[in-house]
XYZ file of C-alpha atoms in Angstrom:
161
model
C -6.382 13.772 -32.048
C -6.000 14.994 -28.194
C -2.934 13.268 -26.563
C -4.491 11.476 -23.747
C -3.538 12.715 -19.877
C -1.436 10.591 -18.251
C -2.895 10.110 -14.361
C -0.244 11.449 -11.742
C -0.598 10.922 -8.094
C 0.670 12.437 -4.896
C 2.115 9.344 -4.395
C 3.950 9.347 -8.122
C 4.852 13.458 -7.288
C 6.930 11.864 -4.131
C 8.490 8.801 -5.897
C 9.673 11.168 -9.269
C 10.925 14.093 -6.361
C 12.858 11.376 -4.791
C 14.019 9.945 -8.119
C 13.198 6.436 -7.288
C 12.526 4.739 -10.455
C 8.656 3.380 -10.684
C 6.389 1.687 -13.388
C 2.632 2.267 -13.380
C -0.317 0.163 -14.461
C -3.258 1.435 -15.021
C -6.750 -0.491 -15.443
C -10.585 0.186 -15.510
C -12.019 0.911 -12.051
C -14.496 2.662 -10.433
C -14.987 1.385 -7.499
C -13.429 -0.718 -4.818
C -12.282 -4.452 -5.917
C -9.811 -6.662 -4.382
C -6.070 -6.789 -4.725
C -6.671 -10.628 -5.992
C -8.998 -8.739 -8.377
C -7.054 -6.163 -9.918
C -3.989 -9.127 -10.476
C -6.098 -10.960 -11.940
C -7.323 -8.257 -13.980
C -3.648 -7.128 -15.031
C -2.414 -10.659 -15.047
C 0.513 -10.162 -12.274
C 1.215 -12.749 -9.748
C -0.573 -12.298 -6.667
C 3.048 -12.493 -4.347
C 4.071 -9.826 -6.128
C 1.357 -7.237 -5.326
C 0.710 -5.498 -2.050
C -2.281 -4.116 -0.448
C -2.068 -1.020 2.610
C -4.121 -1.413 5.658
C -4.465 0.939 8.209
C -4.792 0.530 11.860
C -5.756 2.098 14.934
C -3.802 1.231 17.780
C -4.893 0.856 21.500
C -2.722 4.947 22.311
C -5.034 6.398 19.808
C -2.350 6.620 16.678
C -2.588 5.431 13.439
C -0.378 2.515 11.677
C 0.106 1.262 8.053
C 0.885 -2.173 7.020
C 1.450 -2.991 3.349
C 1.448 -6.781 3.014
C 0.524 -9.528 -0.112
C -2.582 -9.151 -1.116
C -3.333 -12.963 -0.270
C -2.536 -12.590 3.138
C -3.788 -12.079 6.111
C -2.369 -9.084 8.565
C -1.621 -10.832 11.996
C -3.167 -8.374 14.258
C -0.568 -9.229 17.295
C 2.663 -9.129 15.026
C 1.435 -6.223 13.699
C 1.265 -4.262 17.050
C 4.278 -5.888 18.644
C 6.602 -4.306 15.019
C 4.768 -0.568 16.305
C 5.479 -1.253 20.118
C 1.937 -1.118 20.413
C -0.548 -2.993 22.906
C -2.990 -3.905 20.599
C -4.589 -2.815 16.732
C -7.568 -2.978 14.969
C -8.340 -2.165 11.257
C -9.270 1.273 10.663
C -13.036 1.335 9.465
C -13.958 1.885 6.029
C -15.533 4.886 6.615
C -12.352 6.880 7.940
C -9.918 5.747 5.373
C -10.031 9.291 3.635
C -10.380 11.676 6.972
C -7.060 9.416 7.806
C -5.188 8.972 5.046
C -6.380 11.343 2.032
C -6.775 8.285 -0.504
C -10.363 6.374 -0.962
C -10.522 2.923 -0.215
C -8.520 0.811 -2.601
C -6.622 3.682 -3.639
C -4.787 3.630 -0.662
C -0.958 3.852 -0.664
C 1.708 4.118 2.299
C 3.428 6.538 0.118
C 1.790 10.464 0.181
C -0.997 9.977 2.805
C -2.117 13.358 4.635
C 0.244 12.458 7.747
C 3.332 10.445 8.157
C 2.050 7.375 10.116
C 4.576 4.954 11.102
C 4.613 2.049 8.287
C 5.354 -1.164 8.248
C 6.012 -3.385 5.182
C 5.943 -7.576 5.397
C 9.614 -8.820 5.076
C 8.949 -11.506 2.830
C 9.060 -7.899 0.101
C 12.670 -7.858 0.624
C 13.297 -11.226 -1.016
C 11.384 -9.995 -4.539
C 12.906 -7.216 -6.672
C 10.324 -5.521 -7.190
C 6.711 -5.085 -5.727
C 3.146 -3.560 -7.007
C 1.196 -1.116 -4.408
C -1.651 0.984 -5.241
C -0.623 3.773 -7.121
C -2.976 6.471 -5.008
C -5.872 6.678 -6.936
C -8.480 3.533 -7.884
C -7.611 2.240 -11.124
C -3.677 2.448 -10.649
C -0.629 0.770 -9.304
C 2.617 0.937 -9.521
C 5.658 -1.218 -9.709
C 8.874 -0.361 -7.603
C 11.443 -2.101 -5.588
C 10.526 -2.857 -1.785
C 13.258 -0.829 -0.217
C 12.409 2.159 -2.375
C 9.217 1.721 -1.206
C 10.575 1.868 2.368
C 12.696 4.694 1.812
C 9.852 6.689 0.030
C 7.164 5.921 2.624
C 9.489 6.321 5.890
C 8.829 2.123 6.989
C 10.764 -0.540 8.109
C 9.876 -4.307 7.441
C 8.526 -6.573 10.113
C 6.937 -9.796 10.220
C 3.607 -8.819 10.158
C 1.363 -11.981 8.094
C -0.270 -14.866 9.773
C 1.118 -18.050 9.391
């Protein structure tokens, strides 16, 4: 019987180059569905798991803000943390010209550019945190400041309260 192929992502090439320690879930998917989704699915809390959202801000550059996935990204916070005027979410349809990962398979860690990233504070209180893993159908589990040190971000207030 064929050993089956364990799924490595740009994302999981960075982290295991950088020797930061990671665990990966892995789950039926083929196409988008929700962070609340996918805990559900894999039965993890929902503050534990983080979803990346990518901006546009008013100069023309691109940011990345990795927040819980039942939260809401406070548009203002968010562009005050990048010194920006103003953001708006990136539409769907440019996620992969932008970032190199499809909707949902998004990640702050690996995209085609380094963007400047920002990741909600409230992270830094939980040991560890689950972000997409790169690809639809996989996460990964890591602590939050590994995270930051693997995706070049700093942590900001950025949710609405």
């Amino acid at each position: 019987m064929a050993k089956q192929k364990e799924i490595t992502t740009n994302a999981m090439r960075i982290l295991k180059k950088q020797k930061i320690p990671f665990r990966q879930y892995t789950y039926e998917c083929k196409e988008f569905v929700d962070g609340i989704t996918i805990a559900d699915q894999l039965h993890l809390p929902y503050e534990k798991v983080y979803k990346t959202l990518v901006t546009k801000g008013a100069g023309g550059e691109y940011y990345v803000f990795v927040i819980p996935i039942a939260e809401e990204l406070d548009l203002k916070k968010a562009a005050r943390s990048v010194e920006e005027k103003s953001v708006e979410m990136l539409p769907v349809k440019e996620i992969n010209s932008v970032t190199g990962y499809v909707r949902g398979g998004c990640t702050a860690i690996g995209m085609k550019k380094s963007y400047v990233t920002r990741i909600e504070e409230a992270a830094k209180a939980q040991p560890n945190i689950i972000v997409s893993g790169g690809r639809l159908g996989s996460q990964i589990e890591l602590a939050p400041q590994d995270l930051a040190r693997a995706a070049g971000a700093e942590f900001a207030d950025l949710i609405r309260t």
